Amino acid sequence: MRALHVDTGRPTSPADEALRDLMGLLALPALWVGRDAATVLQLTTEAVNSIVSTAVCLVRAPLSAGAEASTWLYVGGVEVDAESAWDGFIDTCLRIDEGPEDPVSLSSPLGTLRVVRLHLGPAGRFGGLWFGSSRADFPSLHQSAFMRAAATLAGTGLHAARLDQERERAARAKDEFLAMLGHELRNPLAPISTALHLIKMRNDGLGREHQIIERQVGHLSKLVDDLLDITRITRGKVELSREPVEVEALLTDAIEGVSPLLEERQQLLSTRFEVPADVQLVGDPGRLRQVMVNLLSNAAKYTPVHGQVSIRAEVLGAQQVLIEVSDNGAGIDPELLPRIFDLFEQGTTTLDRAKGGLGIGLAIVKQLVDLHGGRVEAHSEGVGQGARFRVMLPAVRVSAEAPAHAPQTPQRLDQGAPGRILVVDDNRDAAETLGLALRYSGYEVETTTLPQEVLGLLARHRFDVAVLDIGMPVIDGYELAALIRAGMAERTPRLIALTGYGQSSDRDKALATGFDEHMVKPIDLERLLHTLEGMIPRQSP
């Protein structure tokens, strides 16, 4: 810790040494960034020992708010076991009042030591430090000043470490709360969504009242997804797949996802795609689609009925694609423009909340584009002058001899015995509506709300697939899947996890537990049917 200095040939005065030592000490806080309380204390005691050369250093402090105080003892700079011959010395030290100007002589295994005590934080709120030396002049004036400054800085470092710890704890609690909130909101949405699918299949479409319900269910589902997404993204918990993505296919898929909103508002959408098929983006197809859907949805929401929305794509330079979404809607206030991608930024809102949303869609866009190594810009001439959002993303050229992989749709025969499916969900409405929808699609289905009945049902009847809710009382879906795998041997059905928890870690856990597939509530019935077709292709009689 001693600072380097130029040898001028003059003897160094005590004042110069004290100043040099204090300057070195002031560099300590730079080492504390992101450190825990124990590391802050260790760095402090090492700094003191390297300059003051104390024989003994005792540290006693709680490492987190509300925790019991921990004790460390360093002898000659080396940590020793507190439960040793030093027990009596430690107990005596704890009874010393603060006062480095008044050292106390104490017996120790090293002989008599002059010991001073310093508080960490106001009135010892964060604990204490004890320094001991056998030198008769300990502590000198500059040693006292140095140790006091070290204790003050250590107290500040401990406070910062605790704040970091509390922020991390609060962030974890927030994540857990949002995950639970998403689960609880998705649970009632699941039977509503499935019932709408069932009505649509039975009536070959939906009446006006049911269309309203369908739109609002979709809106609620997106709000839940956005809330959970922004938490994952801002905490760096999003894992992206990396694969070539055809631009026109990506944008066509995004437009399909936004078309109900455009149709509802009777808006004209114009497109111009000038990216050749051999120039493709590199990234996560699902997340890139989310970027485009968010931008198109935002344009539609802020554009009046009968307004115009356009999307175009072109190659920009050698390894970049430009995608631009523009509209002739409300425009962006110049004062808001620099903050348009900030979290929860909505600009001026009215009591009627006509535009809706939480102000997180564009924040998600920027974070996802950044994660893909691109950038996004917003442009507007002002209020009422429309807006343009330009997304620049890295691209590569794909060999024409290697066509993009097209997923194969599993083929099913209309003849033959239907598959048998078991639906397990403690929410009776969710179980019954999903069962009805699957029966209407030609499957034989049995439902139960009691997970403890499942092993008996599987022993009496053969099922091809079991759809298991994860968040069930008594036995959750993970435990139930493990019991099925362990108890059924050769008759184990394929397992699909159905849950209101939609984070990537939840999917990973489901697959690791033995599930063959993981789906989030409210379930996409078409995706479920497609998955079932792959799991249980029908056999001809």
Coordinates of C-alpha atoms in Angstrom, one line a residue, residues 43 216 241 277 300 374 407 412 466 492:
L43 CA -8.9 -4.6 2.4
Q216 CA -58.7 -7.9 -24.3
S241 CA -30.1 -18.0 -29.7
A277 CA -33.0 -13.8 -49.6
A300 CA -50.7 1.6 -34.8
G374 CA -27.5 -3.3 -33.4
P407 CA -39.8 -26.8 -40.1
R412 CA -51.6 -37.0 -39.0
A466 CA -50.1 -36.1 -19.9
T492 CA -44.7 -43.5 -19.3

